[in-house]
Structures are given as structure tokens and as C-alpha cells.
PDB file of C-alpha atoms and ligand atoms in Angstrom:
ATOM      1  CA  UNK J   1      -0.104   0.176   0.048  1.00 44.00           C
ATOM      2  CA  UNK J   2       1.390   3.351  -0.756  1.00 52.00           C
ATOM      3  CA  UNK J   3       2.134   5.840   2.107  1.00 72.00           C
ATOM      4  CA  UNK J   4      -0.385   8.569   2.773  1.00 92.00           C
ATOM      5  CA  UNK J   5       2.113  11.669   2.575  1.00 96.00           C
ATOM      6  CA  UNK J   6       1.199  15.470   2.600  1.00 98.00           C
ATOM      7  CA  UNK J   7       4.252  17.228   0.893  1.00 98.00           C
ATOM      8  CA  UNK J   8       4.914  20.965   2.083  1.00 98.00           C
ATOM      9  CA  UNK J   9       7.595  23.016   0.330  1.00 98.00           C
ATOM     10  CA  UNK J  10       9.181  26.090   1.098  1.00 98.00           C
ATOM     11  CA  UNK J  11       9.547  28.721  -1.805  1.00 98.00           C
ATOM     12  CA  UNK J  12      12.580  31.152  -1.739  1.00 97.00           C
ATOM     13  CA  UNK J  13      15.861  29.152  -1.882  1.00 96.00           C
ATOM     14  CA  UNK J  14      14.199  26.079  -2.000  1.00 98.00           C
ATOM     15  CA  UNK J  15      12.001  26.016  -5.294  1.00 98.00           C
ATOM     16  CA  UNK J  16      13.959  29.099  -6.618  1.00 97.00           C
ATOM     17  CA  UNK J  17      17.823  28.662  -6.295  1.00 95.00           C
ATOM     18  CA  UNK J  18      18.305  32.040  -4.512  1.00 94.00           C
ATOM     19  CA  UNK J  19      16.218  34.057  -2.069  1.00 95.00           C
ATOM     20  CA  UNK J  20      13.708  35.562  -4.484  1.00 96.00           C
ATOM     21  CA  UNK J  21      12.105  37.454  -1.535  1.00 96.00           C
ATOM     22  CA  UNK J  22      15.391  39.437  -0.781  1.00 96.00           C
ATOM     23  CA  UNK J  23      16.022  39.941  -4.451  1.00 97.00           C
ATOM     24  CA  UNK J  24      12.431  41.264  -4.760  1.00 97.00           C
ATOM     25  CA  UNK J  25      12.623  43.800  -2.044  1.00 97.00           C
ATOM     26  CA  UNK J  26      16.461  44.682  -3.087  1.00 96.00           C
ATOM     27  CA  UNK J  27      14.945  45.754  -6.484  1.00 96.00           C
ATOM     28  CA  UNK J  28      11.522  47.303  -5.614  1.00 96.00           C
ATOM     29  CA  UNK J  29      12.211  48.779  -2.117  1.00 96.00           C
ATOM     30  CA  UNK J  30      13.939  52.169  -1.609  1.00 96.00           C
ATOM     31  CA  UNK J  31      14.874  51.125   2.129  1.00 96.00           C
ATOM     32  CA  UNK J  32      16.035  47.539   1.501  1.00 97.00           C
ATOM     33  CA  UNK J  33      19.657  47.896   2.892  1.00 97.00           C
ATOM     34  CA  UNK J  34      18.931  49.780   5.960  1.00 97.00           C
ATOM     35  CA  UNK J  35      15.971  47.584   6.891  1.00 97.00           C
ATOM     36  CA  UNK J  36      17.898  44.256   6.384  1.00 97.00           C
ATOM     37  CA  UNK J  37      20.653  45.511   8.485  1.00 97.00           C
ATOM     38  CA  UNK J  38      17.868  46.374  11.330  1.00 97.00           C
ATOM     39  CA  UNK J  39      16.529  42.615  10.696  1.00 95.00           C
ATOM     40  CA  UNK J  40      19.983  41.057  10.892  1.00 94.00           C
ATOM     41  CA  UNK J  41      21.023  43.025  13.933  1.00 96.00           C
ATOM     42  CA  UNK J  42      17.913  41.871  15.912  1.00 94.00           C
ATOM     43  CA  UNK J  43      16.344  45.406  15.939  1.00 95.00           C
ATOM     44  CA  UNK J  44      13.380  44.497  13.986  1.00 95.00           C
ATOM     45  CA  UNK J  45      11.260  41.521  13.913  1.00 92.00           C
ATOM     46  CA  UNK J  46      10.428  39.900  10.454  1.00 92.00           C
ATOM     47  CA  UNK J  47       6.868  41.597  10.563  1.00 93.00           C
ATOM     48  CA  UNK J  48       8.699  45.001  10.973  1.00 95.00           C
ATOM     49  CA  UNK J  49      11.168  44.158   8.401  1.00 96.00           C
ATOM     50  CA  UNK J  50       8.479  43.606   5.945  1.00 96.00           C
ATOM     51  CA  UNK J  51       6.381  46.619   6.921  1.00 96.00           C
ATOM     52  CA  UNK J  52       9.374  48.947   6.208  1.00 97.00           C
ATOM     53  CA  UNK J  53      10.210  47.303   2.801  1.00 97.00           C
ATOM     54  CA  UNK J  54       6.668  46.869   1.464  1.00 97.00           C
ATOM     55  CA  UNK J  55       5.768  50.265   2.499  1.00 97.00           C
ATOM     56  CA  UNK J  56       8.831  51.836   0.586  1.00 96.00           C
ATOM     57  CA  UNK J  57       8.145  50.067  -2.721  1.00 96.00           C
ATOM     58  CA  UNK J  58       8.014  52.931  -5.344  1.00 88.00           C
ATOM     59  CA  UNK J  59       7.417  50.958  -8.464  1.00 89.00           C
ATOM     60  CA  UNK J  60       4.004  50.012  -9.647  1.00 91.00           C
ATOM     61  CA  UNK J  61       3.685  46.142  -9.298  1.00 94.00           C
ATOM     62  CA  UNK J  62       1.747  45.039 -12.361  1.00 94.00           C
ATOM     63  CA  UNK J  63       1.913  42.030 -14.590  1.00 94.00           C
ATOM     64  CA  UNK J  64       4.740  43.559 -16.630  1.00 95.00           C
ATOM     65  CA  UNK J  65       6.894  44.573 -13.853  1.00 95.00           C
ATOM     66  CA  UNK J  66       6.292  41.295 -11.944  1.00 96.00           C
ATOM     67  CA  UNK J  67       6.899  39.173 -15.043  1.00 96.00           C
ATOM     68  CA  UNK J  68       9.948  40.932 -15.894  1.00 96.00           C
ATOM     69  CA  UNK J  69      11.215  40.078 -12.340  1.00 96.00           C
ATOM     70  CA  UNK J  70      10.278  36.513 -12.677  1.00 97.00           C
ATOM     71  CA  UNK J  71      12.070  35.882 -15.830  1.00 96.00           C
ATOM     72  CA  UNK J  72      15.343  36.700 -14.209  1.00 95.00           C
ATOM     73  CA  UNK J  73      15.287  33.896 -11.466  1.00 95.00           C
ATOM     74  CA  UNK J  74      15.740  30.177 -11.708  1.00 96.00           C
ATOM     75  CA  UNK J  75      13.931  27.394 -10.066  1.00 97.00           C
ATOM     76  CA  UNK J  76      15.492  23.935  -8.861  1.00 97.00           C
ATOM     77  CA  UNK J  77      16.210  22.163 -12.274  1.00 97.00           C
ATOM     78  CA  UNK J  78      14.382  19.155 -10.907  1.00 98.00           C
ATOM     79  CA  UNK J  79      11.159  20.761  -9.323  1.00 98.00           C
ATOM     80  CA  UNK J  80       8.846  20.300 -12.080  1.00 98.00           C
ATOM     81  CA  UNK J  81       9.852  16.632 -12.281  1.00 98.00           C
ATOM     82  CA  UNK J  82       9.277  16.564  -8.482  1.00 98.00           C
ATOM     83  CA  UNK J  83       5.609  17.980  -8.765  1.00 98.00           C
ATOM     84  CA  UNK J  84       4.974  15.194 -11.338  1.00 97.00           C
ATOM     85  CA  UNK J  85       6.384  12.637  -8.906  1.00 97.00           C
ATOM     86  CA  UNK J  86       4.027  13.744  -6.160  1.00 97.00           C
ATOM     87  CA  UNK J  87       1.171  13.702  -8.536  1.00 97.00           C
ATOM     88  CA  UNK J  88       1.899  10.178  -9.725  1.00 96.00           C
ATOM     89  CA  UNK J  89       2.091   9.237  -6.197  1.00 95.00           C
ATOM     90  CA  UNK J  90      -1.204  11.138  -5.152  1.00 95.00           C
ATOM     91  CA  UNK J  91       0.942  12.973  -2.551  1.00 97.00           C
ATOM     92  CA  UNK J  92      -0.905  16.499  -2.104  1.00 97.00           C
ATOM     93  CA  UNK J  93       1.871  19.137  -2.636  1.00 98.00           C
ATOM     94  CA  UNK J  94       1.548  22.488  -0.910  1.00 98.00           C
ATOM     95  CA  UNK J  95       3.896  25.548  -1.097  1.00 98.00           C
ATOM     96  CA  UNK J  96       4.196  27.342   2.266  1.00 97.00           C
ATOM     97  CA  UNK J  97       6.177  30.670   2.205  1.00 96.00           C
ATOM     98  CA  UNK J  98       6.889  33.558   4.460  1.00 94.00           C
ATOM     99  CA  UNK J  99       7.525  35.553   1.276  1.00 96.00           C
ATOM    100  CA  UNK J 100       4.828  37.337  -0.739  1.00 97.00           C
ATOM    101  CA  UNK J 101       2.083  36.131  -3.112  1.00 97.00           C
ATOM    102  CA  UNK J 102       3.092  38.751  -5.814  1.00 96.00           C
ATOM    103  CA  UNK J 103       6.392  37.576  -6.995  1.00 97.00           C
ATOM    104  CA  UNK J 104       5.578  33.763  -6.028  1.00 98.00           C
ATOM    105  CA  UNK J 105       2.664  33.685  -8.264  1.00 97.00           C
ATOM    106  CA  UNK J 106       4.535  35.276 -11.085  1.00 97.00           C
ATOM    107  CA  UNK J 107       7.360  32.808 -10.686  1.00 98.00           C
ATOM    108  CA  UNK J 108       5.033  29.921 -10.723  1.00 98.00           C
ATOM    109  CA  UNK J 109       3.078  31.004 -13.666  1.00 97.00           C
ATOM    110  CA  UNK J 110       6.256  31.513 -15.830  1.00 96.00           C
ATOM    111  CA  UNK J 111       7.094  27.721 -15.195  1.00 96.00           C
ATOM    112  CA  UNK J 112       3.292  26.345 -15.610  1.00 97.00           C
ATOM    113  CA  UNK J 113       3.241  25.570 -12.050  1.00 97.00           C
ATOM    114  CA  UNK J 114       0.344  28.012 -10.999  1.00 96.00           C
ATOM    115  CA  UNK J 115      -2.014  24.862 -10.134  1.00 97.00           C
ATOM    116  CA  UNK J 116      -0.033  24.186  -7.045  1.00 98.00           C
ATOM    117  CA  UNK J 117      -1.735  25.570  -3.935  1.00 97.00           C
ATOM    118  CA  UNK J 118       0.407  28.010  -2.038  1.00 96.00           C
ATOM    119  CA  UNK J 119       0.243  30.000   1.109  1.00 96.00           C
ATOM    120  CA  UNK J 120       2.112  33.382   1.605  1.00 96.00           C
ATOM    121  CA  UNK J 121       1.829  36.898   2.847  1.00 96.00           C
ATOM    122  CA  UNK J 122       0.413  39.430   0.504  1.00 96.00           C
ATOM    123  CA  UNK J 123      -0.005  43.259  -0.105  1.00 96.00           C
ATOM    124  CA  UNK J 124      -2.691  45.731  -0.128  1.00 95.00           C
ATOM    125  CA  UNK J 125      -3.806  46.797  -3.560  1.00 89.00           C
ATOM    126  CA  UNK J 126      -3.338  50.590  -3.040  1.00 91.00           C
ATOM    127  CA  UNK J 127      -0.197  52.754  -2.480  1.00 90.00           C
ATOM    128  CA  UNK J 128       1.674  53.150  -0.298  1.00 91.00           C
ATOM    129  CA  UNK J 129       1.611  49.338  -0.021  1.00 96.00           C
ATOM    130  CA  UNK J 130       0.997  47.627   3.294  1.00 96.00           C
ATOM    131  CA  UNK J 131       1.835  43.921   4.016  1.00 96.00           C
ATOM    132  CA  UNK J 132      -0.935  41.586   5.066  1.00 95.00           C
ATOM    133  CA  UNK J 133      -0.005  38.497   7.075  1.00 92.00           C
ATOM    134  CA  UNK J 134      -3.099  36.347   6.705  1.00 88.00           C
ATOM    135  CA  UNK J 135      -1.837  33.318   8.420  1.00 83.00           C
ATOM    136  CA  UNK J 136       0.064  34.831  11.292  1.00 79.00           C
ATOM    137  CA  UNK J 137      -0.084  33.012  14.518  1.00 76.00           C
ATOM    138  CA  UNK J 138      -0.252  34.693  17.851  1.00 72.00           C
ATOM    139  CA  UNK J 139       0.849  31.801  19.805  1.00 75.00           C
ATOM    140  CA  UNK J 140       4.010  31.139  17.997  1.00 78.00           C
ATOM    141  CA  UNK J 141       7.014  33.384  18.463  1.00 76.00           C
ATOM    142  CA  UNK J 142       9.348  31.662  15.692  1.00 80.00           C
ATOM    143  CA  UNK J 143      11.289  33.589  13.234  1.00 78.00           C
ATOM    144  CA  UNK J 144       8.583  34.150  10.780  1.00 84.00           C
ATOM    145  CA  UNK J 145       5.932  36.852   9.902  1.00 85.00           C
ATOM    146  CA  UNK J 146       3.145  34.056   9.349  1.00 85.00           C
ATOM    147  CA  UNK J 147       4.351  30.671  10.968  1.00 87.00           C
ATOM    148  CA  UNK J 148       4.193  27.984   8.570  1.00 93.00           C
ATOM    149  CA  UNK J 149       3.177  25.487  11.316  1.00 93.00           C
ATOM    150  CA  UNK J 150      -0.653  26.075  11.517  1.00 90.00           C
ATOM    151  CA  UNK J 151      -0.773  25.965   7.797  1.00 93.00           C
ATOM    152  CA  UNK J 152       0.998  22.569   7.643  1.00 95.00           C
ATOM    153  CA  UNK J 153      -1.178  21.031  10.564  1.00 94.00           C
ATOM    154  CA  UNK J 154      -4.429  22.393   8.993  1.00 93.00           C
ATOM    155  CA  UNK J 155      -3.833  21.143   5.508  1.00 95.00           C
ATOM    156  CA  UNK J 156      -2.734  17.792   6.452  1.00 96.00           C
ATOM    157  CA  UNK J 157      -5.690  15.067   6.524  1.00 94.00           C
ATOM    158  CA  UNK J 158      -5.572  13.071   9.804  1.00 89.00           C
ATOM    159  CA  UNK J 159      -4.148   9.886   8.310  1.00 91.00           C
ATOM    160  CA  UNK J 160      -1.406  11.489   6.688  1.00 96.00           C
ATOM    161  CA  UNK J 161       2.130  11.919   7.432  1.00 97.00           C
ATOM    162  CA  UNK J 162       3.914  15.435   6.947  1.00 98.00           C
ATOM    163  CA  UNK J 163       6.874  15.526   4.713  1.00 98.00           C
ATOM    164  CA  UNK J 164       8.497  19.183   4.878  1.00 98.00           C
ATOM    165  CA  UNK J 165      11.332  20.433   2.576  1.00 98.00           C
ATOM    166  CA  UNK J 166      12.934  23.711   3.200  1.00 98.00           C
ATOM    167  CA  UNK J 167      16.277  25.767   3.623  1.00 97.00           C
ATOM    168  CA  UNK J 168      15.888  28.802   6.144  1.00 94.00           C
ATOM    169  CA  UNK J 169      15.007  30.342   9.401  1.00 92.00           C
ATOM    170  CA  UNK J 170      11.294  30.437   8.701  1.00 93.00           C
ATOM    171  CA  UNK J 171      11.190  26.634   8.043  1.00 95.00           C
ATOM    172  CA  UNK J 172      12.408  25.710  11.524  1.00 95.00           C
ATOM    173  CA  UNK J 173       9.222  25.735  13.320  1.00 94.00           C
ATOM    174  CA  UNK J 174       7.122  23.968  10.678  1.00 96.00           C
ATOM    175  CA  UNK J 175       9.791  21.426   9.972  1.00 97.00           C
ATOM    176  CA  UNK J 176      10.177  20.562  13.716  1.00 96.00           C
ATOM    177  CA  UNK J 177       6.531  19.463  13.547  1.00 96.00           C
ATOM    178  CA  UNK J 178       7.166  17.335  10.582  1.00 98.00           C
ATOM    179  CA  UNK J 179       7.660  13.523  10.234  1.00 97.00           C
ATOM    180  CA  UNK J 180       9.967  13.442   7.284  1.00 97.00           C
ATOM    181  CA  UNK J 181      12.290  16.423   6.690  1.00 98.00           C
ATOM    182  CA  UNK J 182      14.365  17.179   3.695  1.00 98.00           C
ATOM    183  CA  UNK J 183      16.967  20.108   4.809  1.00 98.00           C
ATOM    184  CA  UNK J 184      19.772  22.177   3.443  1.00 97.00           C
ATOM    185  CA  UNK J 185      21.360  25.524   4.518  1.00 97.00           C
ATOM    186  CA  UNK J 186      20.263  27.010   7.769  1.00 97.00           C
ATOM    187  CA  UNK J 187      17.607  24.592   8.150  1.00 97.00           C
ATOM    188  CA  UNK J 188      19.945  21.464   8.136  1.00 98.00           C
ATOM    189  CA  UNK J 189      22.339  23.198  10.539  1.00 98.00           C
ATOM    190  CA  UNK J 190      19.325  23.799  12.833  1.00 97.00           C
ATOM    191  CA  UNK J 191      18.181  20.166  12.487  1.00 98.00           C
ATOM    192  CA  UNK J 192      21.579  18.932  13.246  1.00 98.00           C
ATOM    193  CA  UNK J 193      22.044  21.085  16.114  1.00 97.00           C
ATOM    194  CA  UNK J 194      18.848  20.288  17.684  1.00 96.00           C
ATOM    195  CA  UNK J 195      19.407  16.586  16.786  1.00 97.00           C
ATOM    196  CA  UNK J 196      16.220  16.309  14.666  1.00 97.00           C
ATOM    197  CA  UNK J 197      16.627  13.534  12.185  1.00 97.00           C
ATOM    198  CA  UNK J 198      16.677  14.869   8.454  1.00 97.00           C
ATOM    199  CA  UNK J 199      17.469  14.103   4.869  1.00 97.00           C
ATOM    200  CA  UNK J 200      20.438  16.561   3.824  1.00 98.00           C
ATOM    201  CA  UNK J 201      19.821  17.467   0.272  1.00 98.00           C
ATOM    202  CA  UNK J 202      21.063  19.742  -2.821  1.00 97.00           C
ATOM    203  CA  UNK J 203      18.300  19.577  -5.397  1.00 97.00           C
ATOM    204  CA  UNK J 204      15.067  18.101  -5.792  1.00 98.00           C
ATOM    205  CA  UNK J 205      16.641  15.257  -7.803  1.00 98.00           C
ATOM    206  CA  UNK J 206      18.065  14.193  -4.313  1.00 98.00           C
ATOM    207  CA  UNK J 207      14.692  14.616  -2.542  1.00 98.00           C
ATOM    208  CA  UNK J 208      12.964  12.381  -5.277  1.00 97.00           C
ATOM    209  CA  UNK J 209      15.795   9.552  -5.087  1.00 97.00           C
ATOM    210  CA  UNK J 210      15.674   9.762  -1.125  1.00 97.00           C
ATOM    211  CA  UNK J 211      12.000   9.838  -0.892  1.00 96.00           C
ATOM    212  CA  UNK J 212      11.576   6.797  -3.085  1.00 95.00           C
ATOM    213  CA  UNK J 213      14.091   4.699  -1.325  1.00 95.00           C
ATOM    214  CA  UNK J 214      12.648   5.533   2.047  1.00 94.00           C
ATOM    215  CA  UNK J 215       9.248   4.470   0.695  1.00 93.00           C
ATOM    216  CA  UNK J 216      10.604   1.124  -0.798  1.00 93.00           C
ATOM    217  CA  UNK J 217      12.564   0.492   2.406  1.00 92.00           C
ATOM    218  CA  UNK J 218       9.393   1.255   4.285  1.00 88.00           C
ATOM    219  CA  UNK J 219      11.296   3.732   6.457  1.00 88.00           C
ATOM    220  CA  UNK J 220       8.511   6.085   6.524  1.00 92.00           C
ATOM    221  CA  UNK J 221       6.816   6.245   9.836  1.00 93.00           C
ATOM    222  CA  UNK J 222       5.605   9.123  12.200  1.00 95.00           C
ATOM    223  CA  UNK J 223       8.288  10.895  14.157  1.00 96.00           C
ATOM    224  CA  UNK J 224       7.629  10.519  17.810  1.00 96.00           C
ATOM    225  CA  UNK J 225       8.918  13.940  18.814  1.00 96.00           C
ATOM    226  CA  UNK J 226       6.936  15.916  16.087  1.00 96.00           C
ATOM    227  CA  UNK J 227       3.654  13.996  17.000  1.00 96.00           C
ATOM    228  CA  UNK J 228       4.392  15.243  20.679  1.00 96.00           C
ATOM    229  CA  UNK J 229       4.996  18.682  19.262  1.00 95.00           C
ATOM    230  CA  UNK J 230       1.949  18.677  17.039  1.00 94.00           C
ATOM    231  CA  UNK J 231      -0.306  17.572  20.035  1.00 94.00           C
ATOM    232  CA  UNK J 232       0.964  20.433  22.110  1.00 93.00           C
ATOM    233  CA  UNK J 233       0.310  23.113  19.223  1.00 90.00           C
ATOM    234  CA  UNK J 234      -3.183  21.809  18.740  1.00 87.00           C
ATOM    235  CA  UNK J 235      -3.829  22.234  22.572  1.00 88.00           C
ATOM    236  CA  UNK J 236      -2.413  25.872  22.695  1.00 82.00           C
ATOM    237  CA  UNK J 237      -4.142  27.248  19.328  1.00 74.00           C
TER     238      UNK J 237
HETATM  239 ZN1  LIG O   1       6.162  29.149  14.318  1.00 55.44          ZN
END
């Protein structure tokens, strides 16, 4: 019997090869560098950072400017194949991002991937633009504007195990609640430091290969620590 898996995937630096969120604000915000410095130095939270860089966008964001932006960035060469693999296996695939819908949608459309459901922050339609955090959690204080943990838990049917794929700080909280974790970059370091079992990967080719072999070897099972954390999260939300 095939495993029931729900697959969640980060966007910036995971599906795209670089952090397209940083690239977006570097291009469109007139206050990117100073705001980034305040975030890195711990003077601002992620939400405060987003407020600064979104309200200082001076270019009109329309289909043309967003398309032009999307064309300059690459996605993982094996991501499209991974999407097909998930379809063949009937694993629901959802993108969870702490970035913004505006550029994510443009990049997905460019690659014919707009059918993949995604959750992200968004912006108001009128200028000066304001960030909107529709999925922000008050109970979680992780390094996110909108914590991905609740989305992951709400979107997973009860009999499914959770697969999480990511690379950064905004993935740490959601990944620690997942059964099977694929990690690179800061997320891999975090998992190692916290002794959270994970599969290190470089591209979606690795993710596919590791996932297939884990399924064949029947190594997919609930991760006890994640099950306990999910239970705790349900109780506090
Ligand atoms: Zn969180």
C-alpha cells in the first residue's frame, strides 16, 4: 500500500535557487539595505522588516514588472519533475512561504506551476503598499511573519504523515513538527544542532531519490517528537 503523505515545500531558496524575496525587495524597495541590517542585527522582527520594505516600494507592481522580475530567476532544475512525482504518487503538494504572493505567483506562472496551491503573505492593492499577514499566529514566536506550522497542520488530513522540504529560518518551526524532513542551508544546521533527524539534500533530484528509497524500504513512519509537538500545538491554538 502506498504511504499517505502530505508534502509541504518552502519557496525562496528551496524552489527558487536563490532567496527571491530578498532579491524582490532589493529591487523594488528604496529602504532595503537599512531594513535588512535592522533585521539581521535583531532591531526589527520579520513583520517590522516587511512593513519597512513593503511601504517603501515605489515601483508600480503590475503584470509587466512582476513578469520581468520572474524571468530573471531560476527554479531548481528538478522541481517540475518532483511535482509530477507527487502527482503520480497522489501526494498533495503545498507551497508554504513567508514571502509574498505577488512574486511567487509570477514565478510559478512562468514555469506553468500555478496549479500548485500556495500560502504566502500578500500586499494591499493601494499605494503606499502595506503587508498583509493572513496566516500569522499569535501563539508562535518563531522567526516568521506568518508561522507555517499552523498551515501545515491544518492542511494535513488526519491519516497523513507530513513531509517538509526547506532551507531557512522560516522553516524551522514547521519542520520540527514534520515526520520526514528534507533540509539544506540554515534549516539543515538547525536540525543537526537540535538533533532532529533529517535528509540533507542539494536539489529536488536528491529529494526524489531519497523519498523513493525511504518508501521502498518502508522507512516512512511517524516521528515521535513531531507527534508530541503537534499535539501540544493543537492544545495551545
Ligand atoms: Zn512558528
